[in-house]
Amino acid sequence: MKAIQYSEHGEADVMQYVDLPDPTAGHGQILVKLEAASVTPFDWKLRAGYLKSHFTLPMPNVPGRDGAGTVIAIGKNIRDFRVGDRVAVMAGVFAQGGYAEMIAVDAENAVQIPDNLSTVEAAALTNAGLSAWIALRTAEVKMGDAVLVHSGAGAVGGLLVQLCQHLGADVTATCRSTNRDYALSLGANRVVAYDQEDFSEVLHNQDVVFDLMGGEVHDKSYKVLKAGGHLVWLVADPITDRSHEYGVKVTRAVVTDDRSALRGMMELAGAGILKPQVARTMPLSQAAEAHRLMENGAITRGRLVLTM
Ligand SMILES: NC(=O)c1ccc[n+]([C@@H]2O[C@H](COP(=O)([O-])OP(=O)(O)OC[C@H]3O[C@@H](n4cnc5c(N)ncnc54)[C@H](OP(=O)(O)O)[C@@H]3O)[C@@H](O)[C@H]2O)c1
């Protein structure tokens, strides 16, 4: 099969488009012919070596945390899947990733794709969807809550906007001014454009803030929470926990490969409640260019998806 692989950390061009032996389905595994895989910020940060102190990758490494395609073989003891099923898969950090034409995964790391979703849409929903679902679950958003979603035009933020709107929250999103209408179309009740306004000067009394940025955005977010409010953060830039100073709760959303979370997202998308956001597609062979675009902040309005 064709795959993207790197043997050392470094710039995007350490990623090579190579031929690798086809994987096979082991006990309890399914073999999937991939049609799509998403490119996440985690992928390029890991490749660049920024996360070396947390993850020692086996080398050479095939990147990618997810993928979507069709089951072409099943190992022993598989009951949930048959050859021909369309599935979305979660790929472990230390296992072969989704930037490849095939992947073998444990059945518990796969879910069926609803008929109304393409494999590209399913890939856009997999890792981003897991992150959004787990962040939402961590925050325990309720109907009527005032919720601020930072990065509301990004892959995870865009899904959080849709999920919070579905729950009946009063949603504010931050994004660049040219994405204002886009974030409103996802269900935000208002938008604060970070290139025009300082959100911490115009917002108050939020029940929940989703921080997908860290750093200065995290610091300023305390000011907009009501006493007893909840700041839920995903790992991005480093943060300083100031919960005691402000009388709020600060929780990191710990994103893990969670089949029930992924199934929940697929069901909502299958029911038409959530719309996966695909920023752009590029062929697998252009993965290095895809990473460069992402590192430069050129990808907006959802996920960049590699196609095979
Ligand atoms: N395990 C975890 O903890 C976990 C899981 C998933 C994601 N994350 C992290 O969460 C972050 C977002 O992930 P993602 O996949 O959604 O990334 P993404 O799709 O690349 O989105 C990034 C977004 O950040 C927005 N942005 C940039 N500067 C901003 C600012 N000052 N204020 C508000 N928004 C700003 C951009 O908005 P515009 O396009 O409007 O400019 C862009 O859409 C990443 O840092 C990622 O590493 C962590």
Coordinates of C-alpha atoms and ligand atoms in Angstrom, one line a residue:
M1 CA 0.0 0.0 0.0
K2 CA 0.9 3.7 -0.3
A3 CA 1.4 5.5 2.9
I4 CA 3.1 8.6 4.5
Q5 CA 5.9 7.9 6.8
Y6 CA 8.7 9.7 8.7
S7 CA 11.8 8.4 10.4
E8 CA 12.8 11.5 12.4
H9 CA 11.1 14.6 13.8
G10 CA 11.5 17.8 11.8
E11 CA 9.9 20.0 9.1
A12 CA 7.0 18.8 7.0
D13 CA 9.4 17.4 4.4
V14 CA 10.5 14.6 6.7
M15 CA 7.2 13.0 5.6
Q16 CA 7.8 10.6 2.6
Y17 CA 5.2 9.0 0.3
V18 CA 6.3 5.4 0.4
D19 CA 5.3 1.8 -0.4
L20 CA 4.6 -0.4 2.7
P21 CA 3.5 -4.0 3.1
D22 CA -0.3 -4.3 3.3
P23 CA -1.4 -4.8 6.9
T24 CA -3.5 -7.8 7.9
A25 CA -6.4 -8.1 10.4
G26 CA -5.2 -9.8 13.6
H27 CA -7.4 -11.4 16.3
G28 CA -10.3 -9.0 17.1
Q29 CA -9.3 -6.7 14.3
I30 CA -10.8 -5.4 11.1
L31 CA -8.8 -4.4 7.9
V32 CA -10.0 -1.2 6.4
K33 CA -9.4 0.2 2.9
L34 CA -9.1 3.9 3.7
E35 CA -10.6 6.6 1.6
A36 CA -10.0 9.6 3.9
A37 CA -8.1 10.6 7.0
S38 CA -8.1 13.9 8.8
V39 CA -5.1 16.1 9.4
T40 CA -5.1 17.5 13.0
P41 CA -2.9 20.0 14.8
F42 CA -1.7 17.1 17.0
D43 CA -0.3 15.4 13.8
W44 CA 2.0 18.3 12.9
K45 CA 3.0 19.1 16.5
L46 CA 4.0 15.4 17.0
R47 CA 5.9 15.3 13.7
A48 CA 7.7 18.5 14.5
G49 CA 8.9 17.0 17.8
Y50 CA 7.1 19.5 20.1
L51 CA 5.5 16.7 22.0
K52 CA 8.7 14.5 22.4
S53 CA 8.6 14.9 26.2
H54 CA 5.1 13.3 26.3
F55 CA 5.3 10.7 23.5
T56 CA 8.3 8.7 22.4
L57 CA 7.2 7.5 18.9
P58 CA 8.3 4.3 17.4
M59 CA 10.1 5.1 14.2
P60 CA 9.5 5.0 11.3
N61 CA 6.0 6.3 11.9
V62 CA 2.8 6.5 9.8
P63 CA 1.0 9.6 11.2
G64 CA -2.8 10.3 11.6
R65 CA -5.2 9.7 14.4
D66 CA -8.2 8.6 12.4
G67 CA -9.6 7.4 9.0
A68 CA -12.7 6.3 7.2
G69 CA -13.2 3.7 4.5
T70 CA -14.6 0.2 3.9
V71 CA -13.9 -3.1 5.8
I72 CA -12.1 -5.5 3.4
A73 CA -11.2 -8.3 5.8
I74 CA -12.1 -9.3 9.4
G75 CA -10.0 -11.2 11.9
K76 CA -11.2 -13.9 14.4
N77 CA -13.9 -13.1 16.9
I78 CA -15.5 -10.1 15.1
R79 CA -19.2 -9.8 15.5
D80 CA -20.0 -6.1 15.0
F81 CA -18.6 -5.7 11.4
R82 CA -18.8 -7.4 8.0
V83 CA -16.8 -7.0 4.9
G84 CA -18.2 -4.1 2.9
D85 CA -19.2 -2.0 6.0
R86 CA -18.3 1.6 5.9
V87 CA -16.4 2.6 9.0
A88 CA -14.6 5.4 10.8
V89 CA -11.6 4.4 12.8
M90 CA -9.5 5.8 15.6
A91 CA -5.8 5.2 15.3
G92 CA -3.7 5.0 18.4
V93 CA -0.7 7.4 18.8
F94 CA 1.8 4.5 18.9
A95 CA 0.1 2.3 16.2
Q96 CA 0.0 2.8 12.4
G97 CA -1.9 6.0 11.7
G98 CA -4.5 6.9 9.1
Y99 CA -2.2 8.5 6.4
A100 CA -2.2 5.2 4.5
E101 CA -4.3 3.2 2.0
M102 CA -5.1 0.5 4.6
I103 CA -5.2 0.1 8.3
A104 CA -5.9 -2.8 10.7
V105 CA -7.6 -1.7 13.9
D106 CA -9.2 -3.4 16.9
A107 CA -12.9 -3.6 16.3
E108 CA -13.5 -1.5 19.4
N109 CA -11.7 1.4 17.7
A110 CA -14.2 1.5 14.8
V111 CA -17.8 2.6 14.3
Q112 CA -20.2 2.4 11.4
I113 CA -20.6 5.5 9.2
P114 CA -24.3 6.6 8.8
D115 CA -25.6 6.4 5.2
N116 CA -26.0 10.1 4.8
L117 CA -22.2 10.8 5.4
S118 CA -19.4 10.5 2.9
T119 CA -16.2 9.0 4.1
V120 CA -14.5 12.4 3.8
E121 CA -17.2 13.8 6.2
A122 CA -16.8 10.9 8.5
A123 CA -13.0 11.5 8.7
A124 CA -13.6 15.2 9.4
L125 CA -15.9 14.2 12.3
T126 CA -13.7 11.5 13.9
N127 CA -10.8 13.0 15.8
A128 CA -12.4 16.4 15.9
G129 CA -15.7 14.9 17.0
L130 CA -14.1 12.9 19.8
S131 CA -12.5 16.1 21.1
A132 CA -15.7 18.1 20.9
W133 CA -17.9 15.4 22.5
I134 CA -15.4 14.9 25.4
A135 CA -15.0 18.6 26.0
L136 CA -18.8 19.0 26.0
R137 CA -19.2 16.1 28.4
T138 CA -16.5 17.6 30.7
A139 CA -18.3 21.0 30.8
E140 CA -21.8 19.6 31.4
V141 CA -23.4 22.3 29.4
K142 CA -27.2 22.7 30.1
M143 CA -30.0 24.4 28.3
G144 CA -29.8 28.2 28.8
D145 CA -26.2 28.3 29.8
A146 CA -24.1 31.2 28.5
V147 CA -21.3 29.5 26.6
L148 CA -18.2 30.9 25.0
V149 CA -16.5 28.7 22.4
H150 CA -13.0 30.0 21.4
S151 CA -11.9 29.0 17.8
G152 CA -15.5 28.7 16.8
A153 CA -14.5 28.4 13.1
G154 CA -12.0 25.6 13.8
A155 CA -12.6 21.9 13.5
V156 CA -13.3 21.2 17.2
G157 CA -14.8 24.6 17.9
G158 CA -17.2 24.5 15.0
L159 CA -18.5 21.2 16.3
L160 CA -18.8 22.6 19.8
V161 CA -20.8 25.5 18.6
Q162 CA -23.2 23.1 16.9
L163 CA -23.4 20.8 20.0
C164 CA -24.0 23.7 22.4
Q165 CA -26.6 25.2 20.1
H166 CA -28.4 21.8 19.9
L167 CA -28.5 21.7 23.8
G168 CA -30.2 25.1 23.9
A169 CA -27.2 27.1 25.2
D170 CA -26.7 30.8 24.4
V171 CA -23.5 30.5 22.3
T172 CA -20.9 33.0 21.6
A173 CA -18.0 32.1 19.3
T174 CA -14.6 33.7 18.7
C175 CA -13.1 33.6 15.2
R176 CA -11.5 35.9 12.7
S177 CA -13.8 38.6 11.3
T178 CA -14.1 36.9 7.8
N179 CA -15.5 33.8 9.5
R180 CA -18.2 35.7 11.4
D181 CA -21.1 34.6 9.1
Y182 CA -19.7 31.1 9.0
A183 CA -19.7 30.8 12.8
L184 CA -23.3 32.3 12.9
S185 CA -24.4 29.7 10.3
L186 CA -23.1 26.9 12.7
G187 CA -25.5 28.1 15.3
A188 CA -23.6 30.8 17.3
N189 CA -25.9 33.5 18.7
R190 CA -23.1 36.0 18.5
V191 CA -19.5 36.3 17.4
V192 CA -16.6 38.2 18.7
A193 CA -14.0 38.6 16.0
Y194 CA -10.5 38.3 17.6
D195 CA -9.0 40.6 15.0
Q196 CA -11.4 43.4 15.7
E197 CA -12.4 43.1 19.4
D198 CA -11.0 41.8 22.7
F199 CA -13.5 39.3 23.9
S200 CA -12.6 39.9 27.5
E201 CA -13.7 43.6 27.2
V202 CA -17.2 42.8 25.8
L203 CA -18.3 39.5 27.4
H204 CA -19.3 38.8 31.0
N205 CA -21.2 36.2 33.1
Q206 CA -20.4 33.2 31.0
D207 CA -21.3 29.8 32.6
V208 CA -18.8 27.9 30.5
V209 CA -15.8 28.8 28.4
F210 CA -14.2 26.3 26.0
D211 CA -10.6 27.2 25.7
L212 CA -9.0 25.7 22.6
M213 CA -6.1 28.2 22.5
G214 CA -4.3 28.4 25.9
G215 CA -1.8 31.1 26.6
E216 CA -3.3 34.7 26.5
V217 CA -6.7 33.5 25.5
H218 CA -6.8 31.2 28.5
D219 CA -5.7 34.0 30.8
K220 CA -8.3 36.5 29.6
S221 CA -11.1 33.9 29.8
Y222 CA -11.2 34.0 33.6
K223 CA -12.6 37.6 33.4
V224 CA -15.6 36.6 31.4
L225 CA -16.8 33.8 33.6
K226 CA -19.4 34.2 36.3
A227 CA -18.5 33.1 39.8
G228 CA -18.7 29.3 39.9
G229 CA -18.3 29.2 36.1
H230 CA -16.4 26.5 34.3
L231 CA -13.4 26.9 32.1
V232 CA -12.7 23.7 30.1
W233 CA -9.5 23.6 28.2
L234 CA -8.0 21.4 25.5
V235 CA -4.2 21.1 25.3
A236 CA -2.8 23.9 23.0
D237 CA -0.5 26.6 24.4
P238 CA 0.5 26.2 28.1
I239 CA -2.0 27.6 30.7
T240 CA -1.8 28.9 34.3
D241 CA -4.6 27.7 36.4
R242 CA -6.1 30.7 38.2
S243 CA -9.3 29.1 39.4
H244 CA -8.9 30.0 43.1
E245 CA -8.2 33.7 42.3
Y246 CA -11.5 33.9 40.3
G247 CA -13.7 31.4 42.1
V248 CA -14.3 29.3 39.0
K249 CA -13.7 25.7 38.1
V250 CA -10.9 24.8 35.6
T251 CA -10.9 21.3 34.0
R252 CA -8.8 19.9 31.3
A253 CA -10.9 17.8 28.8
V254 CA -8.9 14.6 28.6
V255 CA -9.3 13.4 25.0
T256 CA -8.9 9.6 24.6
D257 CA -10.1 7.2 21.9
D258 CA -13.6 6.6 23.2
R259 CA -15.9 4.6 21.0
S260 CA -19.1 5.7 22.8
A261 CA -18.2 9.3 22.2
L262 CA -17.5 8.7 18.5
R263 CA -20.7 6.7 18.1
G264 CA -22.6 9.6 19.7
M265 CA -21.1 12.1 17.2
M266 CA -21.9 9.8 14.2
E267 CA -25.5 9.3 15.4
L268 CA -26.0 13.1 15.7
A269 CA -24.6 13.6 12.2
G270 CA -26.7 10.7 10.9
A271 CA -29.8 12.4 12.3
G272 CA -28.8 15.6 10.6
I273 CA -28.3 17.4 13.9
L274 CA -24.6 17.9 13.3
K275 CA -22.9 18.8 10.0
P276 CA -19.2 17.7 9.7
Q277 CA -17.1 20.6 8.5
V278 CA -14.6 19.8 5.7
A279 CA -12.3 22.8 5.1
R280 CA -10.5 21.2 2.2
T281 CA -9.4 17.8 0.7
M282 CA -6.0 17.0 -0.6
P283 CA -4.5 13.7 -2.0
L284 CA -2.6 11.5 0.5
S285 CA 0.6 12.2 -1.5
Q286 CA 0.4 15.9 -0.6
A287 CA 0.4 15.3 3.2
A288 CA 3.6 17.4 3.7
E289 CA 1.9 20.4 2.0
A290 CA -1.2 19.8 4.1
H291 CA 0.9 20.0 7.2
R292 CA 2.6 23.2 6.0
L293 CA -0.8 24.8 5.4
M294 CA -2.1 23.8 8.8
E295 CA 1.1 25.1 10.6
N296 CA 0.7 28.4 8.8
G297 CA -2.9 28.8 10.0
A298 CA -4.2 28.6 6.4
I299 CA -6.8 26.0 7.2
T300 CA -10.1 27.4 8.6
R301 CA -13.7 26.3 8.7
G302 CA -13.3 22.7 9.6
R303 CA -10.9 19.9 8.9
L304 CA -8.4 19.3 6.1
V305 CA -8.9 15.8 4.9
L306 CA -6.5 13.6 3.0
T307 CA -8.1 11.3 0.3
M308 CA -6.7 8.0 -0.9
Ligands
LIG1 N1 -6.1 16.3 23.2 C1 -6.4 17.6 23.3 O1 -6.3 18.2 24.3 C2 -6.8 18.3 22.0 C3 -7.7 17.7 21.1 C4 -8.1 18.4 20.0 C5 -7.6 19.6 19.8 N2 -6.7 20.2 20.7 C6 -6.2 21.5 20.5 O2 -7.2 22.4 20.3 C7 -6.8 23.4 19.3 C8 -7.9 23.5 18.3 O3 -7.9 22.3 17.5 P1 -8.7 22.2 16.1 O4 -8.4 20.9 15.6 O5 -10.1 22.8 16.2 O6 -7.8 23.3 15.3 P2 -8.0 24.0 14.0 O7 -9.2 23.4 13.2 O8 -6.7 24.2 13.3 O9 -8.6 25.4 14.4 C9 -7.8 26.4 14.9 C10 -8.6 27.7 15.0 O10 -8.0 28.6 15.9 C11 -8.6 29.8 15.6 N3 -7.9 30.9 16.2 C12 -6.6 31.3 16.0 N4 -6.3 32.4 16.8 C13 -7.5 32.6 17.5 C14 -7.8 33.5 18.6 N5 -6.9 34.4 19.0 N6 -9.0 33.5 19.1 C15 -9.9 32.5 18.7 N7 -9.7 31.6 17.7 C16 -8.5 31.7 17.2 C17 -8.7 29.9 14.1 O11 -9.8 30.6 13.8 P3 -10.0 31.4 12.4 O12 -10.0 30.3 11.4 O13 -11.4 32.0 12.5 O14 -8.9 32.4 12.3 C18 -8.8 28.4 13.7 O15 -10.0 28.1 13.1 C19 -5.5 23.0 18.8 O16 -4.5 23.7 19.5 C20 -5.3 21.5 19.2 O17 -4.0 21.1 19.4 C21 -6.3 19.5 21.8

